[in-house]
Coordinates of C-alpha atoms in Angstrom, one line a residue:
M199 CA 11.4 13.7 9.4
A200 CA 10.1 15.1 12.6
G201 CA 6.6 16.5 12.7
S202 CA 3.2 15.3 13.5
S203 CA 3.4 12.5 15.9
V204 CA 0.0 11.1 14.7
P205 CA 0.5 11.3 10.9
R206 CA -2.5 10.6 8.8
L207 CA -2.3 8.1 6.0
P208 CA -2.2 9.9 2.7
S209 CA -5.6 9.5 1.0
Q210 CA -5.9 8.7 -2.7
S211 CA -7.0 11.8 -4.5
P212 CA -10.0 11.5 -6.8
S213 CA -7.8 13.1 -9.5
N214 CA -5.7 10.0 -9.6
I215 CA -8.7 7.9 -10.8
V216 CA -9.2 8.4 -14.5
L217 CA -12.1 7.0 -16.4
L218 CA -11.1 6.5 -20.0
Q219 CA -13.6 8.0 -22.4
P220 CA -13.6 8.5 -26.2
A221 CA -11.1 11.3 -27.0
R222 CA -12.4 14.4 -28.8
T223 CA -10.9 15.0 -32.2
E224 CA -10.9 18.7 -32.2
Q225 CA -8.8 21.1 -30.2
Q226 CA -10.9 23.3 -28.0
A227 CA -9.6 26.2 -25.9
V228 CA -11.3 27.0 -22.6
S229 CA -11.2 30.5 -21.4
A230 CA -9.9 31.1 -17.9
V231 CA -12.2 32.4 -15.2
P232 CA -11.3 36.0 -14.6
A233 CA -9.9 36.8 -11.2
E234 CA -11.9 39.3 -9.1
A235 CA -9.5 39.5 -6.2
E236 CA -5.8 39.7 -5.6
P237 CA -3.9 36.4 -6.0
I238 CA -3.6 34.7 -2.6
A239 CA -0.9 32.3 -1.4
R240 CA -1.9 28.7 -1.6
S241 CA -0.5 25.3 -0.7
Y242 CA -0.4 22.2 -2.8
G243 CA -1.0 18.5 -2.2
A244 CA 1.8 15.9 -1.9
A245 CA 1.5 14.8 -5.5
I246 CA 3.2 18.1 -6.5
H247 CA 6.4 17.2 -4.7
V248 CA 7.6 15.0 -7.7
L249 CA 8.0 18.3 -9.7
R250 CA 10.0 20.2 -7.0
P251 CA 13.5 18.7 -7.9
F252 CA 13.1 20.2 -11.4
R253 CA 11.8 23.7 -10.8
H254 CA 14.9 25.2 -12.3
L255 CA 14.1 23.4 -15.6
L256 CA 10.4 24.5 -15.8
V257 CA 10.9 28.2 -16.6
G258 CA 9.9 28.5 -20.3
D259 CA 6.9 27.3 -22.2
V260 CA 5.6 24.1 -20.4
L261 CA 3.1 21.5 -21.7
E262 CA 1.4 19.8 -18.8
L263 CA -0.2 16.5 -19.8
G264 CA -1.9 15.6 -16.6
S265 CA -5.1 14.3 -15.1
D266 CA -5.7 16.3 -12.0
G267 CA -8.0 19.3 -11.4
G268 CA -5.4 21.9 -12.2
E269 CA -3.1 21.9 -9.1
A270 CA 0.0 20.9 -11.2
A271 CA -0.7 23.6 -13.8
H272 CA -1.0 26.2 -11.0
F273 CA 2.2 25.1 -9.4
L274 CA 4.1 25.2 -12.7
A275 CA 2.7 28.7 -13.4
Q276 CA 4.8 30.1 -10.6
D277 CA 8.0 29.7 -12.6
A278 CA 7.0 29.0 -16.2
R279 CA 6.5 31.7 -18.8
R280 CA 3.4 29.9 -20.1
V281 CA 1.7 26.7 -19.1
V282 CA -0.6 24.8 -21.6
A283 CA -2.6 22.3 -19.5
V284 CA -4.2 19.6 -21.7
R285 CA -7.1 17.6 -20.6
R286 CA -9.1 14.9 -22.4
T287 CA -12.6 16.4 -22.0
P288 CA -13.9 20.0 -22.0
D289 CA -15.3 19.5 -18.4
A290 CA -11.8 18.5 -17.2
A291 CA -10.3 21.5 -18.9
R292 CA -12.9 23.9 -17.3
H293 CA -11.9 22.5 -13.9
V294 CA -8.3 23.4 -14.6
A295 CA -9.2 26.9 -15.8
A296 CA -11.3 27.4 -12.6
A297 CA -8.4 26.2 -10.4
C298 CA -6.0 28.5 -12.2
H299 CA -8.2 31.6 -12.3
D300 CA -5.4 33.6 -10.5
A301 CA -2.7 32.4 -12.9
P302 CA -3.1 34.2 -16.2
N303 CA -0.2 32.4 -17.8
V304 CA -2.1 29.1 -17.7
I305 CA -4.1 28.1 -20.9
S306 CA -6.4 25.1 -20.5
V307 CA -7.3 23.1 -23.6
T308 CA -8.9 19.9 -24.7
D309 CA -6.8 17.7 -27.1
V310 CA -5.5 14.2 -27.6
L311 CA -1.9 13.1 -27.2
F312 CA -1.9 11.2 -30.5
R313 CA -2.4 14.3 -32.6
R314 CA 0.1 17.1 -32.9
M315 CA -1.3 20.4 -31.5
G316 CA -0.5 22.5 -34.6
R317 CA 3.2 23.3 -34.8
V318 CA 3.6 24.4 -31.2
D319 CA 6.8 23.2 -29.4
F320 CA 7.7 23.5 -25.8
D321 CA 10.7 23.9 -23.5
A322 CA 9.4 21.3 -21.2
V323 CA 6.7 18.5 -21.3
V324 CA 5.4 17.2 -17.9
L325 CA 4.0 13.7 -18.0
T326 CA 3.3 12.8 -14.4
E327 CA 0.9 9.9 -15.1
P328 CA 1.4 8.4 -18.6
Q329 CA -1.2 5.7 -18.2
A330 CA -3.8 8.4 -17.1
S331 CA -2.7 11.0 -19.7
L332 CA -3.0 8.9 -22.8
W333 CA -6.4 10.2 -23.9
S334 CA -6.5 8.1 -27.1
D335 CA -8.3 4.8 -27.7
S336 CA -6.3 4.3 -30.9
A337 CA -3.0 3.9 -29.2
P338 CA -1.5 0.4 -28.9
E339 CA -2.0 -1.6 -25.7
G340 CA 0.4 -3.7 -23.7
P341 CA 4.2 -3.2 -23.8
E342 CA 4.0 -1.0 -26.9
R343 CA 1.8 1.6 -25.3
L344 CA 4.3 3.4 -23.0
P345 CA 6.9 3.8 -25.8
A346 CA 4.3 5.2 -28.1
I347 CA 3.3 7.7 -25.4
L348 CA 6.9 8.8 -24.8
V349 CA 7.5 9.2 -28.6
R350 CA 4.4 11.5 -28.8
A351 CA 5.4 13.5 -25.8
R352 CA 8.9 13.9 -27.1
A353 CA 7.5 15.2 -30.4
H354 CA 6.3 18.3 -28.6
L355 CA 9.8 19.3 -27.3
R356 CA 12.0 22.0 -28.8
P357 CA 15.7 21.1 -29.2
G358 CA 17.2 21.1 -25.8
G359 CA 13.8 20.8 -24.1
V360 CA 13.1 18.6 -21.1
L361 CA 10.7 15.8 -20.7
I362 CA 9.7 14.9 -17.1
V363 CA 8.1 11.5 -16.5
A364 CA 6.7 10.1 -13.2
I365 CA 5.5 6.5 -13.3
G366 CA 5.3 3.4 -11.2
N367 CA 7.9 0.6 -11.3
R368 CA 7.2 -2.9 -12.6
F369 CA 9.6 -4.4 -10.1
A370 CA 8.6 -2.3 -7.1
L371 CA 9.4 -4.0 -3.8
R372 CA 5.7 -3.7 -2.8
H373 CA 4.7 -5.7 -5.9
L374 CA 7.3 -8.4 -5.1
A375 CA 5.6 -8.6 -1.7
G376 CA 2.3 -9.4 -3.4
R377 CA 0.6 -5.9 -3.4
G378 CA -1.3 -4.8 -6.5
E379 CA -0.5 -1.9 -8.8
I380 CA -3.8 -0.1 -8.8
A381 CA -6.5 0.5 -6.2
G382 CA -9.0 -2.3 -6.3
E383 CA -6.7 -4.6 -8.3
P384 CA -5.0 -7.1 -6.0
L385 CA -2.5 -8.4 -8.5
P386 CA 0.8 -6.9 -9.6
L387 CA -0.1 -7.3 -13.3
S388 CA 3.0 -5.7 -14.9
L389 CA 5.3 -8.0 -12.9
E390 CA 4.1 -10.8 -15.1
G391 CA 4.0 -8.7 -18.2
R392 CA 0.2 -8.6 -18.2
T393 CA -1.7 -5.5 -19.5
R394 CA -3.4 -3.4 -16.8
P395 CA -7.0 -2.2 -17.2
D396 CA -5.6 1.1 -18.5
G397 CA -3.9 -0.6 -21.3
I398 CA -0.3 -0.2 -20.1
V399 CA 2.5 -2.4 -18.8
L400 CA 4.7 -0.6 -16.2
P401 CA 8.4 -0.5 -17.0
G402 CA 11.4 -1.5 -14.9
R403 CA 14.3 1.0 -14.4
C404 CA 16.4 -0.3 -17.3
E405 CA 13.4 -0.6 -19.6
L406 CA 12.4 3.0 -19.0
R407 CA 15.9 4.2 -19.4
S408 CA 16.1 2.5 -22.8
M409 CA 12.7 3.8 -23.9
L410 CA 13.7 7.4 -23.2
A411 CA 17.1 6.9 -24.9
A412 CA 15.3 5.5 -27.9
T413 CA 13.5 8.9 -28.4
G414 CA 16.9 10.7 -28.4
L415 CA 16.7 11.8 -24.8
L416 CA 20.1 10.4 -23.7
H417 CA 20.8 12.8 -20.8
Q418 CA 18.7 11.8 -17.8
D419 CA 18.3 12.9 -14.2
W420 CA 16.7 10.1 -12.1
W421 CA 14.9 10.5 -8.8
F422 CA 13.1 7.9 -6.7
P423 CA 10.0 9.0 -4.7
F424 CA 8.9 7.2 -1.5
P425 CA 6.5 5.8 -0.8
D426 CA 5.5 6.5 -4.4
H427 CA 5.0 9.2 -7.0
Q428 CA 1.3 9.8 -6.1
A429 CA 2.0 10.9 -2.5
P430 CA 5.7 11.3 -2.0
L431 CA 7.2 12.2 1.4
T432 CA 10.8 11.8 0.3
L433 CA 12.6 11.9 -3.0
I434 CA 16.1 10.6 -3.4
A435 CA 18.3 11.5 -6.3
E436 CA 20.3 8.8 -8.2
R437 CA 23.5 10.6 -7.1
G438 CA 22.3 10.2 -3.4
L439 CA 22.2 6.4 -3.9
A440 CA 25.7 6.3 -5.4
P441 CA 28.4 4.5 -3.4
G442 CA 30.3 7.0 -1.4
S443 CA 27.6 9.7 -1.3
G444 CA 27.7 9.5 2.5
L445 CA 23.9 9.6 2.7
D446 CA 22.2 7.0 4.8
V447 CA 19.0 6.6 2.7
S448 CA 17.6 3.8 4.8
A449 CA 16.7 6.4 7.5
L450 CA 14.8 8.3 4.8
I451 CA 13.0 5.4 3.2
T452 CA 11.9 3.2 6.1
P453 CA 9.6 5.8 7.8
T454 CA 7.7 6.3 4.5
A455 CA 6.6 2.6 4.2
P456 CA 3.5 2.9 6.5
F457 CA 2.1 5.6 4.2
D458 CA 2.1 3.7 1.0
P459 CA -1.3 4.3 -0.7
L460 CA -1.3 0.7 -1.9
R461 CA -0.3 -0.8 1.4
G462 CA -2.3 -3.8 2.4
S463 CA -2.5 -6.0 5.5
H464 CA -1.4 -9.2 3.7
A465 CA 2.1 -9.4 2.2
T466 CA 4.6 -12.2 1.8
F467 CA 7.2 -10.1 3.7
S468 CA 7.5 -6.8 5.6
V469 CA 8.5 -4.2 3.1
Q470 CA 9.3 -1.8 6.0
R471 CA 12.0 -4.2 7.3
V472 CA 13.4 -5.2 3.9
W473 CA 14.3 -1.7 2.8
G474 CA 17.4 -1.7 5.0
A475 CA 18.7 -4.8 3.2
A476 CA 17.9 -3.3 -0.2
V477 CA 20.0 -0.3 0.7
D478 CA 22.9 -2.5 1.9
N479 CA 22.8 -4.4 -1.4
A480 CA 22.4 -1.3 -3.7
L481 CA 19.0 -2.4 -4.9
V482 CA 17.0 0.7 -4.0
A483 CA 17.0 2.1 -7.6
D484 CA 15.7 -1.2 -9.0
L485 CA 13.1 -1.8 -6.3
A486 CA 11.8 1.7 -5.7
N487 CA 8.0 1.9 -6.0
A488 CA 8.2 4.6 -8.7
F489 CA 10.5 6.8 -10.8
V490 CA 10.6 10.5 -11.6
V491 CA 13.0 11.3 -14.5
A492 CA 14.0 14.5 -16.3
C493 CA 15.6 13.9 -19.7
S494 CA 16.8 15.9 -22.6
D495 CA 18.8 15.6 -25.8
Q496 CA 21.3 18.1 -24.2
P497 CA 23.2 17.9 -20.9
L498 CA 21.1 18.9 -17.9
A499 CA 22.3 21.5 -15.4
A500 CA 24.1 19.8 -12.5
T501 CA 22.8 20.1 -9.0
T502 CA 24.2 19.2 -5.6
T503 CA 21.0 18.0 -4.0
L504 CA 21.1 14.3 -2.9
A505 CA 17.5 14.1 -1.4
L506 CA 14.4 16.1 -0.6
H507 CA 12.0 15.4 2.3
Y508 CA 8.6 17.0 2.8
G509 CA 6.8 15.0 5.6
H510 CA 3.1 14.8 6.4
S511 CA 0.3 17.3 5.8
R512 CA 0.3 20.3 8.1
R513 CA -1.1 23.8 8.1
P514 CA 0.6 25.7 5.2
E515 CA 2.8 27.9 7.4
F516 CA 4.4 24.8 8.9
E517 CA 4.9 22.9 5.6
K518 CA 8.6 22.3 5.1
E519 CA 11.2 21.2 2.6
V520 CA 14.4 19.5 3.8
R521 CA 17.3 19.5 1.3
F522 CA 20.3 17.2 1.7
E523 CA 23.1 19.0 -0.1
A524 CA 26.6 17.9 -0.9
A525 CA 28.3 20.9 -2.4
A526 CA 31.7 20.4 -0.8
G527 CA 32.7 18.5 2.3
P528 CA 30.1 17.0 4.6
I529 CA 26.4 16.8 3.7
E530 CA 24.4 19.7 4.9
V531 CA 20.7 19.5 5.8
H532 CA 18.8 22.7 5.1
R533 CA 15.2 23.3 6.1
R534 CA 12.9 26.0 4.8
S535 CA 9.2 26.9 4.9
L536 CA 7.5 26.0 1.7
Y537 CA 4.9 28.7 1.7
G538 CA 6.1 31.3 4.2
G539 CA 3.9 33.1 6.7
P540 CA 4.2 33.1 10.5
C541 CA 5.9 30.0 11.9
N542 CA 4.4 30.6 15.4
R543 CA 0.8 29.4 16.1
E544 CA -0.6 29.2 19.6
G545 CA 2.9 29.2 21.1
V546 CA 4.1 26.3 18.9
V547 CA 7.1 27.3 16.8
N548 CA 8.7 25.6 13.9
R549 CA 12.3 26.7 13.9
F550 CA 13.3 25.2 10.5
P551 CA 16.8 24.4 11.7
S552 CA 19.7 23.5 9.5
E553 CA 22.4 21.1 10.6
R554 CA 25.2 18.9 9.4
F555 CA 24.1 15.4 8.3
Q556 CA 25.1 12.7 10.8
N557 CA 25.4 9.0 10.5
G558 CA 24.5 6.4 13.1
R559 CA 22.1 3.5 13.7
Y560 CA 18.6 4.8 13.0
W561 CA 16.9 3.7 16.2
P562 CA 13.4 3.0 14.8
Q563 CA 14.9 0.5 12.4
V564 CA 16.3 -1.4 15.4
L565 CA 12.8 -1.6 16.8
Q566 CA 11.4 -2.9 13.5
T567 CA 14.0 -5.7 13.5
L568 CA 13.1 -6.6 17.0
L569 CA 9.3 -6.6 16.3
G570 CA 10.0 -8.9 13.3
Q571 CA 11.4 -11.6 15.6
P572 CA 8.9 -14.3 16.6
G573 CA 8.4 -14.4 20.4
W574 CA 9.4 -10.7 21.0
S575 CA 8.3 -9.3 24.4
P576 CA 7.5 -5.9 25.8
A577 CA 10.5 -6.3 28.1
E578 CA 12.8 -6.4 25.0
V579 CA 11.1 -3.3 23.6
A580 CA 11.6 -1.6 27.1
A581 CA 15.4 -2.4 26.8
W582 CA 15.3 -0.7 23.4
A583 CA 13.5 2.3 24.8
D584 CA 15.9 2.5 27.7
V585 CA 18.7 3.5 25.2
W586 CA 16.5 6.4 24.1
Q587 CA 15.7 7.3 27.7
R588 CA 19.4 7.5 28.6
A589 CA 20.0 9.6 25.4
V590 CA 17.4 12.1 26.7
Q591 CA 19.2 12.2 30.0
S592 CA 22.5 12.8 28.3
A593 CA 21.2 15.4 25.8
F594 CA 19.7 17.6 28.5
G595 CA 22.4 17.2 31.1
L596 CA 20.1 15.4 33.7
A597 CA 21.8 14.0 36.8
R598 CA 19.5 11.0 36.8
V599 CA 17.0 9.2 34.6
P600 CA 14.0 11.5 34.3
T601 CA 10.8 10.8 36.1
L602 CA 7.3 11.2 34.6
S603 CA 6.8 14.6 36.2
M604 CA 10.2 16.0 35.4
E605 CA 10.0 19.0 33.1
L606 CA 12.2 19.5 30.0
P607 CA 12.5 22.7 27.9
G608 CA 10.0 23.3 25.1
H609 CA 12.4 22.3 22.3
A610 CA 12.8 18.8 23.9
I611 CA 9.4 17.9 22.3
D612 CA 11.3 16.4 19.3
A613 CA 13.7 14.3 21.4
I614 CA 11.8 11.2 20.6
P615 CA 13.0 7.7 19.4
R616 CA 12.0 8.5 15.8
N617 CA 14.7 11.2 15.7
L618 CA 17.4 9.2 17.5
L619 CA 20.7 8.2 15.9
V620 CA 22.8 5.9 18.0
G621 CA 26.5 6.0 17.2
A622 CA 29.5 4.1 18.5
Q623 CA 30.6 7.1 20.6
A624 CA 27.4 8.9 21.4
S625 CA 23.8 9.3 20.5
V626 CA 22.3 12.3 18.9
F627 CA 18.8 13.7 18.2
I628 CA 18.2 15.0 14.7
D629 CA 15.4 17.1 13.1
A630 CA 14.6 18.9 16.3
E631 CA 12.3 21.4 14.5
W632 CA 9.6 22.1 17.1
D633 CA 9.4 24.2 20.2
C634 CA 6.0 23.7 21.9
G635 CA 6.3 27.0 23.8
R636 CA 6.0 25.4 27.3
P637 CA 7.8 23.0 29.6
V638 CA 7.5 19.3 28.5
P639 CA 6.8 16.8 31.2
F640 CA 8.8 13.6 30.5
G641 CA 5.6 11.6 30.8
W642 CA 4.3 13.4 27.7
L643 CA 7.6 12.8 25.9
L644 CA 7.5 9.1 26.8
V645 CA 3.9 8.6 25.6
R646 CA 4.5 10.7 22.4
G647 CA 7.7 8.9 21.5
L648 CA 6.4 5.3 22.0
L649 CA 3.1 6.1 20.3
E650 CA 5.0 7.5 17.3
V651 CA 7.1 4.5 16.7
L652 CA 4.5 1.8 17.5
Q653 CA 1.8 3.2 15.3
Q654 CA 4.2 3.5 12.4
S655 CA 4.9 -0.3 12.6
I656 CA 3.1 -1.9 9.7
D657 CA 3.1 -5.3 11.4
C658 CA 5.0 -7.5 13.8
A659 CA 5.8 -11.2 14.3
E660 CA 3.8 -13.3 16.8
P661 CA 4.8 -12.0 20.3
A662 CA 5.4 -13.9 23.5
P663 CA 2.3 -15.6 24.9
G664 CA 0.1 -13.2 26.9
T665 CA 1.3 -10.0 25.2
D666 CA -1.5 -7.4 24.8
L667 CA -1.0 -5.8 21.4
S668 CA -3.2 -2.7 22.0
L669 CA -1.0 0.4 21.8
S670 CA -2.2 1.7 25.2
A671 CA -1.4 -1.6 27.0
L672 CA 2.0 -1.8 25.3
I673 CA 3.0 1.8 26.2
I674 CA 1.9 1.3 29.9
T675 CA 3.8 -2.1 30.1
I676 CA 6.9 -0.6 28.5
A677 CA 6.8 2.4 30.8
A678 CA 6.5 0.1 33.8
A679 CA 9.6 -1.9 32.7
L680 CA 11.4 1.4 32.5
G681 CA 10.5 2.2 36.1
H682 CA 7.6 4.5 35.4
N683 CA 4.1 4.0 36.9
L684 CA 2.0 5.4 34.0
G685 CA -1.5 5.3 35.5
P686 CA -4.7 6.0 33.5
E687 CA -4.8 9.6 34.6
E688 CA -1.2 10.3 33.7
F689 CA -1.7 8.5 30.3
R690 CA -4.8 10.6 29.6
Q691 CA -3.1 13.9 30.5
A692 CA -0.2 13.0 28.1
L693 CA -2.6 12.2 25.3
D694 CA -4.4 15.5 25.9
L695 CA -1.2 17.4 25.6
E696 CA -0.3 15.5 22.4
R697 CA -3.7 16.1 20.9
G698 CA -3.4 19.8 21.5
L699 CA 0.0 19.9 19.8
Q700 CA -1.0 17.9 16.8
S701 CA -4.2 19.9 16.3
T702 CA -2.1 23.1 16.3
I703 CA 0.4 21.7 13.8
A704 CA -2.3 20.3 11.5
G705 CA -4.6 23.3 11.7
Q706 CA -7.6 21.1 12.5
P707 CA -8.8 18.9 15.4
I708 CA -7.0 15.6 15.8
A709 CA -8.9 12.6 17.3
L710 CA -6.5 11.3 20.0
D711 CA -7.9 10.0 23.3
S712 CA -7.5 6.9 25.5
E713 CA -10.3 5.0 23.8
T714 CA -8.7 5.6 20.3
V715 CA -5.3 4.4 21.4
A716 CA -6.7 1.4 23.3
A717 CA -8.6 0.3 20.1
A718 CA -5.4 0.6 17.9
R719 CA -3.4 -2.6 17.9
L720 CA -0.2 -3.9 16.3
H721 CA -1.0 -6.2 13.4
V722 CA 0.5 -9.7 13.6
R723 CA 1.8 -10.7 10.2
S724 CA 1.8 -14.4 9.1
E725 CA 5.2 -15.8 8.5
G726 CA 5.1 -15.1 4.8
P727 CA 5.9 -18.2 2.6
A728 CA 5.9 -20.5 5.6
E729 CA 2.2 -20.0 6.2
P730 CA 1.0 -20.9 2.6
A731 CA 3.3 -23.9 2.7
R732 CA 1.7 -25.1 6.0
L733 CA -1.7 -24.5 4.6
E734 CA -0.7 -26.4 1.4
Q735 CA 0.4 -29.4 3.5
A736 CA -2.8 -29.4 5.4
L737 CA -4.8 -29.2 2.2
A738 CA -2.8 -32.1 0.7
K739 CA -3.6 -34.3 3.8
T740 CA -7.2 -33.3 3.6
R741 CA -7.3 -34.3 -0.1
D742 CA -5.7 -37.7 0.7
A743 CA -8.2 -38.4 3.4
H744 CA -11.0 -37.3 1.1
G745 CA -9.8 -39.8 -1.6
A746 CA -9.6 -42.6 1.0
L747 CA -13.2 -41.9 2.0
L748 CA -14.4 -41.9 -1.6
A749 CA -12.6 -45.3 -2.2
E750 CA -14.3 -46.7 1.0
Q751 CA -17.7 -45.4 -0.2
A752 CA -17.2 -47.1 -3.6
R753 CA -16.3 -50.4 -1.9
L754 CA -19.3 -50.3 0.4
K755 CA -21.6 -49.5 -2.5
S756 CA -20.3 -52.5 -4.5
R757 CA -20.7 -54.8 -1.5
L758 CA -24.3 -53.5 -1.0
A759 CA -25.2 -54.2 -4.6
T760 CA -23.8 -57.8 -4.3
V761 CA -25.8 -58.5 -1.2
E762 CA -29.0 -57.1 -2.8
Q763 CA -28.5 -59.4 -5.8
E764 CA -28.0 -62.4 -3.5
M765 CA -31.1 -61.6 -1.6
L766 CA -33.2 -61.2 -4.8
H767 CA -31.9 -64.5 -6.2
G768 CA -32.8 -66.2 -3.0
R769 CA -36.3 -64.9 -3.1
L770 CA -36.7 -66.1 -6.7
R771 CA -35.5 -69.6 -5.8
T772 CA -38.1 -69.8 -3.0
D773 CA -40.8 -68.7 -5.4
R774 CA -40.0 -71.4 -7.8
E775 CA -40.1 -74.1 -5.1
L776 CA -43.4 -72.9 -3.8
R777 CA -44.9 -73.0 -7.3
V778 CA -43.7 -76.6 -7.7
L779 CA -45.3 -77.6 -4.4
R780 CA -48.6 -75.9 -5.2
L781 CA -48.8 -77.7 -8.6
R782 CA -48.2 -81.0 -7.0
C783 CA -50.8 -80.4 -4.4
G784 CA -53.9 -82.6 -5.4
E785 CA -56.3 -82.2 -2.4
R786 CA -58.8 -79.5 -3.1
D787 CA -59.7 -78.9 0.6
A788 CA -56.1 -78.5 1.8
A789 CA -55.4 -75.2 3.4
P790 CA -53.7 -72.8 0.9
L791 CA -50.0 -72.3 1.4
P792 CA -48.9 -68.8 2.4
T793 CA -47.8 -66.7 -0.6
P794 CA -44.7 -64.7 0.2
S795 CA -44.4 -61.2 -1.3
L796 CA -41.7 -61.1 -3.8
A797 CA -41.8 -57.3 -4.0
P798 CA -38.6 -55.8 -2.7
P799 CA -38.7 -53.2 0.2
Q800 CA -40.0 -49.8 -0.7
K801 CA -36.5 -48.3 -0.3
D802 CA -34.8 -50.9 -2.5
P803 CA -33.6 -49.1 -5.6
E804 CA -33.9 -52.4 -7.7
P805 CA -37.0 -52.7 -9.9
K806 CA -39.8 -55.0 -8.7
P807 CA -40.1 -58.4 -10.5
V808 CA -43.0 -58.9 -12.9
S809 CA -45.7 -61.5 -11.6
W810 CA -49.1 -62.9 -12.5
R811 CA -52.0 -64.0 -10.3
V812 CA -53.7 -67.2 -11.6
R813 CA -56.9 -68.8 -10.2
L814 CA -57.0 -72.7 -10.1
G815 CA -60.4 -73.5 -8.6
R816 CA -60.2 -72.3 -5.1
W817 CA -56.5 -71.7 -5.4
V818 CA -54.9 -68.4 -6.4
L819 CA -51.2 -68.7 -7.4
T820 CA -48.8 -65.8 -7.8
L821 CA -46.3 -66.6 -10.7
S822 CA -43.0 -64.8 -11.2
A823 CA -41.8 -63.8 -14.6
N824 CA -38.7 -65.9 -13.9

């Protein structure tokens, strides 16, 4: 859980984007690229973590039905006797062969799932993305597609073999919050039972359990990856969620929420803050974003692992695995290096400590609850941070509250709020894996700790008026409330130290300076359903006002038409009277009477009346048709 204090959001690998093309009907083997050099140690992306709980089951002949460029096949080849990696197109199969050139036990082929590959059966079938691994346009679409895929995959198993499936959850908590299922698709289609563009409808937990059991695979080992199966940081076993397991899974799940690949800025509620309630109500298994299941027609070997944690991307020698084991007695936390090699770089050491699991209030969760309250203030955050500050004082035996310039030992670098558990009797720091190899000024620890928890806050409620939500302003304001005058120069120096540490851990330069932190801001979330309701009320009032205006417009048009008719009739009456007077006029030398124009104004929409001009001696009369 401890690690890079400026973690990067996991990017979506291009291998997760599958363009469905017509499947080939023939089986085509692709020869592997010969290795010209000795095999070298290599690290793997986060997507491989979903397979790690089942390594003890993947030792025989393994069929890998995937969609990536060969990373999964190469990983499986470390333990399996033989790996047959199937891809839909020859080009994809060649990519796998090239990626596995140093793994001679990998065979890369092109085939389709809906045709048996001869009579070959396997000890294990790995199906890490069923919707991407279908490879057949002839398969049914909608709710029938996933069961058909599972039946086909099951057909390749030997008796006692194991099928491993990793897939998203129809009722994922992020979908209930309004987030889509696929990149570029804003709607949670499966939630309403609609077919996705890839032709599948995601299952819920009970649905998937029944589908697997219907194929005869009654013995199932369930794991739940967080934030999801595409880039998992933490995997929790079903036994770890069981009542009485003693594992506080909320402290494992909540920190993963900011790194969800499908995380968006608009949601009806804060997923990060809801996970705690889901844990309290035993809903994690049903609301997890994804499932990873190993199943067989024979009982599976029992394990004592409750959870696995891997953390964020680092240089390979610093990559870790944290196992939460419950063999007998209290839960033990064991850390190990994933890839070996030196654990000391530029004076920075990862100690990979092991410890006994401890319970307590996970202090970052308390902050998330505080930030979710409308009207929160930096002073309240400072009161929260003061608990951490006093825990540092107690942990390192300081006679007084530390000052910015006070130096702490190198292993104090992980004594940050993210690693703090506050108990009824005492507070304790967990996951203290790093030693930076030099004294740690408290000012650096203060900036590092506050930056860590604030930047991992997905959103917050509307704060007190006048609150500056930029991370640099918040950190400086909170430090001042704690009694520390964190000036621009002290702030810059702390960021320089943090950037150097993070660059060493990551194995590449990390962009972290005063301008970057000043530009980063907490995102204020609208009040979920209350905001749409308010907008709906405003829209209803606008519609009513618009209807009233339309009614008034119709009334005025009707009145205008009446007035125009009255004016026209008046003009016609006048014309008739003038015509009578002219006909009665008998004096030839009398001055002619003025002839009014009966034509309506140019803008009058009414048609002009028809008239004739008649000469009577010296008189010219204009006669209307009426």
